[in-house]
Tab-separated table of C-alpha atoms in Angstrom:
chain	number	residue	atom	x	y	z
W	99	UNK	CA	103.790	110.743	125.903
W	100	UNK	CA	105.223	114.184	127.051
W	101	UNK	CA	109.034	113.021	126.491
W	102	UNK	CA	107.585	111.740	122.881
W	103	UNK	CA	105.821	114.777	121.883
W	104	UNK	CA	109.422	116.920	122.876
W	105	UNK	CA	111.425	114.316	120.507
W	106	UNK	CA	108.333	114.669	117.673
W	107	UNK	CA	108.491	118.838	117.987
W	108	UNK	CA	112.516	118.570	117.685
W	109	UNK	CA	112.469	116.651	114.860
W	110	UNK	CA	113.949	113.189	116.975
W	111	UNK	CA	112.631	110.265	114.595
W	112	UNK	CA	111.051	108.209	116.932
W	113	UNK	CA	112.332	104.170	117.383
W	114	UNK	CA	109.915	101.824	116.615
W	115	UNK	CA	109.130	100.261	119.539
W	116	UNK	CA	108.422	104.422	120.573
W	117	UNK	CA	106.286	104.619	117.815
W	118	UNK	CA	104.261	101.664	118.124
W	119	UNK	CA	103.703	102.040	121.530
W	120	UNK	CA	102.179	105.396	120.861
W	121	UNK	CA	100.145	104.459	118.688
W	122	UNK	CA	98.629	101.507	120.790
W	123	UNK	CA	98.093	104.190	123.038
W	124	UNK	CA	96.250	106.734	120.924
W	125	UNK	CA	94.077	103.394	120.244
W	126	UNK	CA	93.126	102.039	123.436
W	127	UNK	CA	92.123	105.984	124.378
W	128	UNK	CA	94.955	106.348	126.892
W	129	UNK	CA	95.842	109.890	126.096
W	130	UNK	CA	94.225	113.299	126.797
W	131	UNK	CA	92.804	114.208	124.049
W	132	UNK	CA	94.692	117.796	123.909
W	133	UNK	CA	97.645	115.298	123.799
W	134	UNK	CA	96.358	113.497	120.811
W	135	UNK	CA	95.306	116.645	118.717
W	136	UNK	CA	99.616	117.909	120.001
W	137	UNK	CA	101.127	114.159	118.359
W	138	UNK	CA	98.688	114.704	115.237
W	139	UNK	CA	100.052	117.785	114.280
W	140	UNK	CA	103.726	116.377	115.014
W	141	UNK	CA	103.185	113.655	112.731
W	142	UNK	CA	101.921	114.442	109.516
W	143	UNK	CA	101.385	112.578	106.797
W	144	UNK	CA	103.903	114.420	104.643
W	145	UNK	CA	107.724	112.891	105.768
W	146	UNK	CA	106.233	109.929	107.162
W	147	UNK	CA	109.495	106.604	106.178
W	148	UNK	CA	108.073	103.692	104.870
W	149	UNK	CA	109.066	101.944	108.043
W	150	UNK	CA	107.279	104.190	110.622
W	151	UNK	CA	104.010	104.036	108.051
W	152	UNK	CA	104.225	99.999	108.595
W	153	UNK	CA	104.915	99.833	111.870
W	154	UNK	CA	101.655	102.044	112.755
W	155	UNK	CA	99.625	100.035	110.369
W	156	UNK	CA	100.482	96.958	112.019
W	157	UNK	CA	99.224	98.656	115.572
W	158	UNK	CA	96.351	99.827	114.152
W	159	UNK	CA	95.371	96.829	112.510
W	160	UNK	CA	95.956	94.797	116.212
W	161	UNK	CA	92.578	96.919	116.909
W	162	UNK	CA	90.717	96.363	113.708
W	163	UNK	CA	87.136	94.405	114.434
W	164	UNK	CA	87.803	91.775	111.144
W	165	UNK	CA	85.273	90.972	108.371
W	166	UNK	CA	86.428	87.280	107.553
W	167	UNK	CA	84.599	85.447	104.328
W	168	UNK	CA	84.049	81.594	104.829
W	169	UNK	CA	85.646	81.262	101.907
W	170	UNK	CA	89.201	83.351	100.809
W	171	UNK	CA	87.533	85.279	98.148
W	172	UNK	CA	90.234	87.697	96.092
W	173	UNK	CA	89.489	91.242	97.639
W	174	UNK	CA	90.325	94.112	96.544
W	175	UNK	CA	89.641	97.697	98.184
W	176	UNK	CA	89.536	100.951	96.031
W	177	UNK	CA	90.440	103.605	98.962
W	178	UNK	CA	92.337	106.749	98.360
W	179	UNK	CA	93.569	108.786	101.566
W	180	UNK	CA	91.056	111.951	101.115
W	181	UNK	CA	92.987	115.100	101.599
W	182	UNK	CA	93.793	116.425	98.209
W	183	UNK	CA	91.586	119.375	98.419
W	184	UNK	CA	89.660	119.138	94.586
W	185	UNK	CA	86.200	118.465	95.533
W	186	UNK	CA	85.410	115.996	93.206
W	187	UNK	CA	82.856	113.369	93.782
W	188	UNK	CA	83.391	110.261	95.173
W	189	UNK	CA	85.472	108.282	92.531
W	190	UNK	CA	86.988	105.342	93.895
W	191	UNK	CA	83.581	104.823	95.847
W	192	UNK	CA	81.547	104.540	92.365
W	193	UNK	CA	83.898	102.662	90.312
W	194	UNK	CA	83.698	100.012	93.299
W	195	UNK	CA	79.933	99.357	91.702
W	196	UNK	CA	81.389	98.683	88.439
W	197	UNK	CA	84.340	96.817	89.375
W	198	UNK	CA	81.984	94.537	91.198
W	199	UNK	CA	79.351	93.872	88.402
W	200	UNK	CA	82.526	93.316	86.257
W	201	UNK	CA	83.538	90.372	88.819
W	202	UNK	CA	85.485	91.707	91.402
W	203	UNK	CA	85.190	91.014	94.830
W	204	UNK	CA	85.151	94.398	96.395
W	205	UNK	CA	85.734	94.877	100.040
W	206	UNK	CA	85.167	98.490	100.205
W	207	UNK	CA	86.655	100.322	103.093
W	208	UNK	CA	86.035	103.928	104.451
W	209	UNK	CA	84.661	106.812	106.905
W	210	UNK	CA	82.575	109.953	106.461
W	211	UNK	CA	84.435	113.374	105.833
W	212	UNK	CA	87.076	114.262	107.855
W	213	UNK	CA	88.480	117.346	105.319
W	214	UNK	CA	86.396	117.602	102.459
W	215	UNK	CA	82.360	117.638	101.622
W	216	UNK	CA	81.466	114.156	101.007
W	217	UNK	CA	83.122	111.027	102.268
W	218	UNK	CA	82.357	107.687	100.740
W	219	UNK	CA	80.319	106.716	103.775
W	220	UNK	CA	78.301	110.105	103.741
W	221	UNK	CA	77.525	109.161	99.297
W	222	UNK	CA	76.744	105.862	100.022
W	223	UNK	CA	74.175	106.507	102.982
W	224	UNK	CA	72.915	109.275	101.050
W	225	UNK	CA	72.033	106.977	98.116
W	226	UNK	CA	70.428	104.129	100.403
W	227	UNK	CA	72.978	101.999	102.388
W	228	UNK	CA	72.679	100.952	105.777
W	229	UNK	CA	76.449	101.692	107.429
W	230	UNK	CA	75.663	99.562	110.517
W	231	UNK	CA	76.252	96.050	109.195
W	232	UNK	CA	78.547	94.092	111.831
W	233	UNK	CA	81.175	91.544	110.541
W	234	UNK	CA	79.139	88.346	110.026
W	235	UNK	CA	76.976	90.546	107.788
W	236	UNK	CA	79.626	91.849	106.168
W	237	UNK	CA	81.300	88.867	105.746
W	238	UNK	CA	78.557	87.087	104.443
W	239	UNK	CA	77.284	90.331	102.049
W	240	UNK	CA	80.966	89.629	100.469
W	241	UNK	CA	80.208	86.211	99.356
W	242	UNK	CA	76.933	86.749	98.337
W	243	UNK	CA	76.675	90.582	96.479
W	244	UNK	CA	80.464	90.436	95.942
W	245	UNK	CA	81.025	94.090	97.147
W	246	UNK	CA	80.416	95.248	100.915
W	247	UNK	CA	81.113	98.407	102.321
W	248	UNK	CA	83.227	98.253	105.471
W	249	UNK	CA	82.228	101.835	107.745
W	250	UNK	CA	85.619	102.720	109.596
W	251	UNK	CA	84.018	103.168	113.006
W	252	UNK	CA	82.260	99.698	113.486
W	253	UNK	CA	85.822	98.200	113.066
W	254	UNK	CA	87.694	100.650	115.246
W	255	UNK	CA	86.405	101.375	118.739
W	256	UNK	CA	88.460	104.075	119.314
W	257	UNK	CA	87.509	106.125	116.236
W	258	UNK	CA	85.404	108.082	117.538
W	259	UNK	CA	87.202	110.335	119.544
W	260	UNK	CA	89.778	110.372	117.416
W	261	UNK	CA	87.935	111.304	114.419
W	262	UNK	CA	86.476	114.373	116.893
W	263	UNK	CA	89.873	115.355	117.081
W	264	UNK	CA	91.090	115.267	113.107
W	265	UNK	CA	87.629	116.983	112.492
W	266	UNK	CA	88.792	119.764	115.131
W	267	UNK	CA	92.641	119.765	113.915
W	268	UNK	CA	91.140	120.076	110.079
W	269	UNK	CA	94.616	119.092	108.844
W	270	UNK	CA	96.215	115.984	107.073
W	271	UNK	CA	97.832	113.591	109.775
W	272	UNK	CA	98.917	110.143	109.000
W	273	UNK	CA	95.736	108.721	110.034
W	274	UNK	CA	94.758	109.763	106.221
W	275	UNK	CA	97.455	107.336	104.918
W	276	UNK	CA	96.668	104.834	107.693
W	277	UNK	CA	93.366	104.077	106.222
W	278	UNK	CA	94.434	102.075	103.420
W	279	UNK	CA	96.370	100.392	104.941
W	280	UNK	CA	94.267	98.847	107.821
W	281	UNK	CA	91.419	96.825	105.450
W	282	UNK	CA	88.783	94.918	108.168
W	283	UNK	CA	88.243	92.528	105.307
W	284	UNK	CA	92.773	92.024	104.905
W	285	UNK	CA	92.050	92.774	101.220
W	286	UNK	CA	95.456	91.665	99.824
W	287	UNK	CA	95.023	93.902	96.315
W	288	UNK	CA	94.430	97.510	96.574
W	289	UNK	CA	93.893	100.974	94.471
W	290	UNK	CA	95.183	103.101	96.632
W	291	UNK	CA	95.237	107.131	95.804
W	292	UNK	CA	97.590	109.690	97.809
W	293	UNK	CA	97.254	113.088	97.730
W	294	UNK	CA	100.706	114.027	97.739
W	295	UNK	CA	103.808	112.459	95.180
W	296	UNK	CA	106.238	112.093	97.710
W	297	UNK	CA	103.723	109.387	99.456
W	298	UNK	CA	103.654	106.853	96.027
W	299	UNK	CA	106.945	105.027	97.202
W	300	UNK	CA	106.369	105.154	101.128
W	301	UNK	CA	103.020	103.511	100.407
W	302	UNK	CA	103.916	101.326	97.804
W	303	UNK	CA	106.691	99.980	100.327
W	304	UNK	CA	104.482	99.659	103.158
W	305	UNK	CA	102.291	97.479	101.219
W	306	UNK	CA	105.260	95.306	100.183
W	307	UNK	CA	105.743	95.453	103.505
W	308	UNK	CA	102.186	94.219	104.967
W	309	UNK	CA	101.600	91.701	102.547
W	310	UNK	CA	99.713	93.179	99.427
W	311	UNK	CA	100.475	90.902	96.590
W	312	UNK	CA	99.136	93.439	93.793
W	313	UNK	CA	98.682	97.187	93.756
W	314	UNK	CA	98.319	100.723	92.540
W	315	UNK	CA	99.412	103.354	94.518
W	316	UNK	CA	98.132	106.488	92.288
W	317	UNK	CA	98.362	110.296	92.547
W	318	UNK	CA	97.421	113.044	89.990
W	319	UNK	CA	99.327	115.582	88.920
W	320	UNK	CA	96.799	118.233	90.224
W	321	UNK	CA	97.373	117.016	93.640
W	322	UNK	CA	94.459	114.299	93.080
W	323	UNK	CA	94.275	110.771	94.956
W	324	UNK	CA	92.650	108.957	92.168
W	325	UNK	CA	93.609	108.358	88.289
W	326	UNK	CA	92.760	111.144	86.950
W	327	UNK	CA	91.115	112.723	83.419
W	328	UNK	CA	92.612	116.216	83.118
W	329	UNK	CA	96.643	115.278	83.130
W	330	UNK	CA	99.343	112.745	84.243
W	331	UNK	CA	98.679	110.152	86.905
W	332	UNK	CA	101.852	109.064	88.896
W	333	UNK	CA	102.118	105.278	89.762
W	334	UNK	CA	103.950	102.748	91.623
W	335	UNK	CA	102.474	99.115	90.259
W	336	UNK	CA	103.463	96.448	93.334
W	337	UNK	CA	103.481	92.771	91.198
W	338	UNK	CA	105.110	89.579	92.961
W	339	UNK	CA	107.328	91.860	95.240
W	340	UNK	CA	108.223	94.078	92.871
W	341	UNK	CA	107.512	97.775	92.940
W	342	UNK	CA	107.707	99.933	89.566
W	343	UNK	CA	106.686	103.267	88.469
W	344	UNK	CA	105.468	104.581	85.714
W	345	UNK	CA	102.982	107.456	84.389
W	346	UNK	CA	99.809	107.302	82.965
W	347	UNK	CA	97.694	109.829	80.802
W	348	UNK	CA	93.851	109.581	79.599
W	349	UNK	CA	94.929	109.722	76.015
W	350	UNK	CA	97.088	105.910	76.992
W	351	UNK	CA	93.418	104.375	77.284
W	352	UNK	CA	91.402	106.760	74.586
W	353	UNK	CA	89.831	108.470	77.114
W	354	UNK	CA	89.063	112.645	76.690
W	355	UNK	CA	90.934	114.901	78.531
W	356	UNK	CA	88.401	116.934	81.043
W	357	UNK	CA	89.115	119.490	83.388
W	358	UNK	CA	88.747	118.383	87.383
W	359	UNK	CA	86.146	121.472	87.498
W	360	UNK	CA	83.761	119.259	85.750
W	361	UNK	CA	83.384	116.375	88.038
W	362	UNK	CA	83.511	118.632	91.413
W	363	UNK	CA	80.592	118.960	93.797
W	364	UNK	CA	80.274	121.413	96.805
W	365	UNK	CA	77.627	119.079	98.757
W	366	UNK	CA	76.966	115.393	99.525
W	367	UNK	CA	73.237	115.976	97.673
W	368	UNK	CA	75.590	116.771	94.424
W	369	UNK	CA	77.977	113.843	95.016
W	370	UNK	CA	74.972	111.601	95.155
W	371	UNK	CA	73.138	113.135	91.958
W	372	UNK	CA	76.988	112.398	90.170
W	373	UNK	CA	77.189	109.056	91.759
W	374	UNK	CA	73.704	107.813	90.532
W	375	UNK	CA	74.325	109.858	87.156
W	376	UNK	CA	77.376	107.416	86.722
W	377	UNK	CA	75.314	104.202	87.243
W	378	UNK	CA	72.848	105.371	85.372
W	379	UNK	CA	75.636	105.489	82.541
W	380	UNK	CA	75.138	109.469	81.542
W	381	UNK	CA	78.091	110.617	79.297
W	382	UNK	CA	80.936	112.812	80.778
W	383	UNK	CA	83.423	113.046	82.036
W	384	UNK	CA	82.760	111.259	85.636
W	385	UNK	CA	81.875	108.665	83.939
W	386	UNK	CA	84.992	108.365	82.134
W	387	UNK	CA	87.014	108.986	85.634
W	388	UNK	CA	85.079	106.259	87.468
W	389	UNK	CA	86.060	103.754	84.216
W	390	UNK	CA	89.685	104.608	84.355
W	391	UNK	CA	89.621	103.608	87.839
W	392	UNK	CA	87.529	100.861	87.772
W	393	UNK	CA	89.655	99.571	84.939
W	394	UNK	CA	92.553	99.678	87.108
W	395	UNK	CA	90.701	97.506	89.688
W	396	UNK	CA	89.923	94.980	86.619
W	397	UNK	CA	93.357	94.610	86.049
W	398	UNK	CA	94.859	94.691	89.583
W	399	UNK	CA	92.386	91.926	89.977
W	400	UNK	CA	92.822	90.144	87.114
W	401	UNK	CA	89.901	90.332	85.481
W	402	UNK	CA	91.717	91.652	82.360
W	403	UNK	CA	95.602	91.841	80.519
W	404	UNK	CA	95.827	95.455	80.462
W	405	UNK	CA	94.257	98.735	81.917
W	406	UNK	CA	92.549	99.414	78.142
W	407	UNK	CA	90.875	96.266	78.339
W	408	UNK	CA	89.985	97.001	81.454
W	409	UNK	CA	88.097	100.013	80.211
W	410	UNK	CA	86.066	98.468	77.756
W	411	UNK	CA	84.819	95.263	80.624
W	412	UNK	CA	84.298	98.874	82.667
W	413	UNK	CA	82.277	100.308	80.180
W	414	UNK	CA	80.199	97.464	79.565
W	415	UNK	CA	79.271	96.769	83.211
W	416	UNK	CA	77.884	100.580	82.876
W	417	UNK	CA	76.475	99.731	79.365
W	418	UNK	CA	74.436	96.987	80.376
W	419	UNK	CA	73.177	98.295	83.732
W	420	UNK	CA	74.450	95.593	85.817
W	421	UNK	CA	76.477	98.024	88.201
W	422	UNK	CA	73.367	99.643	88.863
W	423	UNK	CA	71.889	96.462	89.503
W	424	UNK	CA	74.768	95.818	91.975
W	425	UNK	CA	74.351	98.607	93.950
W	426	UNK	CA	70.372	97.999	94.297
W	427	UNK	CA	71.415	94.448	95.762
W	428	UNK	CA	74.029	95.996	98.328
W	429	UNK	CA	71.394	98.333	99.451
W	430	UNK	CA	68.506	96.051	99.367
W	431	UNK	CA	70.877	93.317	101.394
W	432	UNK	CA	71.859	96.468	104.044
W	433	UNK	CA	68.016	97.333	104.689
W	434	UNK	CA	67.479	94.012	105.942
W	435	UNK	CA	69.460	94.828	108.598
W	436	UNK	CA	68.277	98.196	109.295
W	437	UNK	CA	67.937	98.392	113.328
C-alpha cells in the first residue's frame, strides 16, 4: 500500500490489477486507517478515467450484500453523488415517491451525510422509515410497494469505518461517484447526478461499461447533481449502447425558472418539512424540481415518450395524492420490521 500511495502522490496512474487490489483491500479493512484517509485524498473523484471508475465499481460491488426480487422487476435508482455544495433538499430522494406511484419500480439506494446537511437516509428516517430492513425484506418490499430504500451500510460491511474516515477527510473522494454505481438491488436504469461536468462522460462510460441498459447522467450548471430549475442541465442519455449528450433547460418542459436559493435547507428538520411539502403537492418551486426529475425517471423507465410527458404523469401522481400514499405504505411496511 506504501509503494501505491508513492505512485498515487507522483501522479503514476495505477494498473488495474494495482487498483483493484487496493480497493479489495480498503474493503475487507486491511489497511490502517491513516493509510486509507492518505489513498482518499490521492484519489479524488475529479480525474478519475472511465476505466479506473469501472474497475473499482466492480470490486466494490464483489462486497455488496444483494437485494434480489423473485421476480426481475425493471429497477431503476435515482442517486446523485452528493458533493455539489448547494444545500438543497433532497431531490432525487422525493421524486423517487412520485416516480413510484407513477409505476416505476424504484430501488432506491443511499447513505446519511457524508459532506452536506441532510442525506437521503437522514430525510427519509426523519419522515418515518425504518433503515434496518435486511435483503429478503427489501427484496420482497420491491415487489410489493414497488419502491424500497436500500441504506448503504447494511449492504457494505466495511462502511463503517470508512465512512468515519470521509466524514474526518470532509472532502470529495471517488467513493462519492462509487455510489451509483454499486446498486444492492443491480438496478440496470439509473438517474444519476454528478457534481462536477467533467464526470458526465466518465460515468456515462462506466455504466456502458457495467451493464446499464438506460440512463441519465445529469449535472447543473451551478455545480448541481440533479436536473435543475434555475439554468442548463448537462446530460449524457446511455440508450442500447449508445451514449449522447445534450442540454436541457426548464423552459424545454414549461417549467419556471427558480433560483437554487429557494429550494435550500440548512437542517435535516427543513429537508423533511420540503420533502413532505412536496407530497403534499404545495406549489413552488421544489415541487417543480422533484417533477423534472421524476419525469426523467418516467422516461428512463419507460413509462412515457418524452421527458414533457413525463412531467405531466409526474404531476398527476402529486395531483392525485398517490405518491403520498406511496410513501405511507413504504413506511408503514418498514415499521413492521422495527427491531
Amino acid at each position: 500500500m506504501q509503494l501505491v500511495l508513492s505512485k498515487l502522490v507522483e501522479g503514476v496512474p495505477l494498473q488495474p490489477p494495482e487498483l483493484q487490489d487496493t480497493f479489495r483491500s480498503i474493503m475487507r479493512g486491511e489497511i490502517p486507517e491513516s493509510l486509507v484517509a492518505a489513498l482518499l485524498v490521492k484519489f479524488p473523484a475529479h480525474g478519475v478515467s472511465s476505466a479506473e471508475l469501472t474497475a473499482a465499481a466492480r470490486v466494490v460491488r464483489e462486497f455488496i450484500i444483494p437485494v434480489a426480487p423473485k421476480d426481475e422487476l425493471p429497477l431503476i435508482d435515482l442517486c446523485g453523488t452528493g458533493g455539489s455544495s448547494t444545500h438543497i433538499f433532497n431531490v432525487s430522494t422525493t421524486a423517487s415517491f412520485v416516480a413510484a406511484a407513477a409505476g416505476c419500480y424504484v430501488a432506491k439506494h443511499g447513505n446519511r451525510s457524508i459532506s452536506s446537511c441532510c442525506g437521503s437516509a437522514d430525510v427519509l428516517e426523519a419522515v418515518g422509515l425504518n433503515l434496518k430492513l435486511n435483503s429478503a425484506e427489501l427484496a420482497i418490499c420491491l415487489e410489493e410497494i414497488g419502491i424500497a430504500f436500500m441504506f448503504t451500510p447494511m449492504h457494505r460491511p466495511a462502511l463503517p469505518t470508512l465512512n468515519k474516515i470521509r466524514k474526518e477527510l470532509a472532502v470529495r473522494t471517488v467513493f462519492n461517484v462509487l455510489g451509483p454505481l454499486t446498486n444492492p438491488a443491480g438496478a440496470k436504469t439509473q438517474l444519476v447526478g454528478v457534481f462536477d461536468r467533467s464526470l458526465i462522460a466518465v460515468t456515462a462510460e462506466s455504466l456502458k461499461a457495467l451493464g446499464s441498459r438506460r440512463a441519465f447522467v445529469v449535472h447543473g450548471e451551478e455545480g448541481l447533481d440533479e436536473i435543475s430549475i434555475s439554468g442548463r442541465t448537462f446530460i449524457a442519455e446511455l440508450r442500447a449502447g449508445t451514449i449522447t449528450e445534450f442540454i436541457l433547460h426548464p423552459h424545454d418542459l414549461d417549467i419556471e425558472v427558480a433560483s437554487l436559493s429557494a429550494i435550500q435547507v440548512n437542517s435535516i428538520e427543513q429537508a423533511k418539512d420540503v420533502f413532505m411539502g412536496v407530497l403534499h403537492n404545495e406549489l413552488g418551486p421544489a415541487k417543480n424540481i422533484v417533477l423534472i426529475n421524476a419525469a426523467a425517471a418516467l422516461y428512463l423507465s419507460g413509462k412515457t415518450e418524452s421527458l414533457i410527458d413525463g412531467v405531466r404523469l409526474a404531476a398527476q401522481a402529486l395531483e392525485s395524492g398517490s405518491a403520498l400514499r406511496k410513501y405511507e405504505s413504504l413506511v408503514a411496511y418498514t415499521q413492521r420490521y422495527t427491531r
